[in-house]
Amino acid sequence: MDMLKKFFPYSFGAKDVTALVIKIIVYIVAAAIAGVLIGILALIPIVGLLVGIVGGLIDLYALIGIVVLVLDYLKVLK
């Protein structure tokens, strides 16, 4: 649990549905902004591969963050 709080500090503390939805929207917007920047940088031939890998990791982080957020809201995580 402590390790999750280190890696996903924003995913804890949603007390009501409004806070939950706002935090999910923040994760989605952050991933979308990173996706746009990565899409622009992917046009550079050599950098494109590395940026694509980083983009996948950012999307994975956002997805896991949303899952942890929902699990914490539902009190599955102790």
Short mmCIF file of C-alpha atoms in Angstrom, two decimals:
data_model
loop_
_atom_site.label_atom_id
_atom_site.label_comp_id
_atom_site.label_asym_id
_atom_site.label_seq_id
_atom_site.Cartn_x
_atom_site.Cartn_y
_atom_site.Cartn_z
CA MET A 1 0.00 0.00 0.00
CA ASP A 2 2.83 2.38 0.84
CA MET A 3 4.44 1.60 -2.49
CA LEU A 4 1.21 2.47 -4.31
CA LYS A 5 1.04 5.79 -2.46
CA LYS A 6 4.60 6.57 -3.58
CA PHE A 7 3.94 5.84 -7.25
CA PHE A 8 0.36 7.12 -7.44
CA PRO A 9 -0.01 9.89 -4.84
CA TYR A 10 -2.85 11.58 -6.73
CA SER A 11 -4.97 8.42 -6.70
CA PHE A 12 -5.83 8.55 -3.01
CA GLY A 13 -8.27 10.72 -1.11
CA ALA A 14 -11.40 10.85 -3.27
CA LYS A 15 -14.20 11.20 -0.72
CA ASP A 16 -17.19 11.68 -3.03
CA VAL A 17 -18.19 11.01 -6.63
CA THR A 18 -17.38 14.57 -7.73
CA ALA A 19 -13.78 14.28 -6.54
CA LEU A 20 -13.53 10.86 -8.18
CA VAL A 21 -14.75 12.14 -11.55
CA ILE A 22 -12.48 15.21 -11.40
CA LYS A 23 -9.43 13.07 -10.66
CA ILE A 24 -10.29 10.69 -13.49
CA ILE A 25 -10.66 13.65 -15.86
CA VAL A 26 -7.26 14.98 -14.75
CA TYR A 27 -5.65 11.62 -15.56
CA ILE A 28 -7.34 11.53 -18.98
CA VAL A 29 -6.41 15.12 -19.84
CA ALA A 30 -2.79 14.57 -18.77
CA ALA A 31 -2.58 11.46 -20.94
CA ALA A 32 -4.18 13.31 -23.88
CA ILE A 33 -1.76 16.23 -23.62
CA ALA A 34 1.17 13.83 -23.42
CA GLY A 35 -0.25 11.98 -26.43
CA VAL A 36 -0.41 15.15 -28.50
CA LEU A 37 3.16 16.08 -27.60
CA ILE A 38 4.34 12.56 -28.33
CA GLY A 39 2.49 12.61 -31.65
CA ILE A 40 4.35 15.76 -32.63
CA LEU A 41 7.72 14.38 -31.51
CA ALA A 42 7.07 11.04 -33.22
CA LEU A 43 7.53 12.74 -36.58
CA ILE A 44 11.28 12.83 -35.93
CA PRO A 45 12.57 9.50 -37.29
CA ILE A 46 15.00 8.27 -34.63
CA VAL A 47 13.30 9.90 -31.67
CA GLY A 48 9.91 8.53 -32.75
CA LEU A 49 10.58 5.02 -31.48
CA LEU A 50 11.75 6.16 -28.06
CA VAL A 51 8.94 8.67 -27.75
CA GLY A 52 6.45 5.96 -28.69
CA ILE A 53 7.71 3.76 -25.86
CA VAL A 54 7.51 6.66 -23.40
CA GLY A 55 3.98 7.39 -24.61
CA GLY A 56 2.93 3.83 -23.92
CA LEU A 57 4.37 4.05 -20.42
CA ILE A 58 2.53 7.32 -19.76
CA ASP A 59 -0.75 5.79 -20.91
CA LEU A 60 -0.14 2.72 -18.76
CA TYR A 61 0.61 4.94 -15.74
CA ALA A 62 -2.64 6.86 -16.29
CA LEU A 63 -4.64 3.65 -16.63
CA ILE A 64 -3.18 2.12 -13.48
CA GLY A 65 -3.70 5.43 -11.65
CA ILE A 66 -7.38 5.43 -12.57
CA VAL A 67 -7.77 1.81 -11.46
CA VAL A 68 -6.07 2.54 -8.12
CA LEU A 69 -8.25 5.64 -7.73
CA VAL A 70 -11.47 3.67 -8.23
CA LEU A 71 -10.30 0.84 -5.96
CA ASP A 72 -9.42 3.32 -3.23
CA TYR A 73 -12.79 5.06 -3.62
CA LEU A 74 -14.60 1.72 -3.30
CA LYS A 75 -12.49 0.96 -0.19
CA VAL A 76 -11.03 -2.19 -1.71
CA LEU A 77 -7.51 -0.98 -0.86
CA LYS A 78 -6.82 -0.76 2.83
#
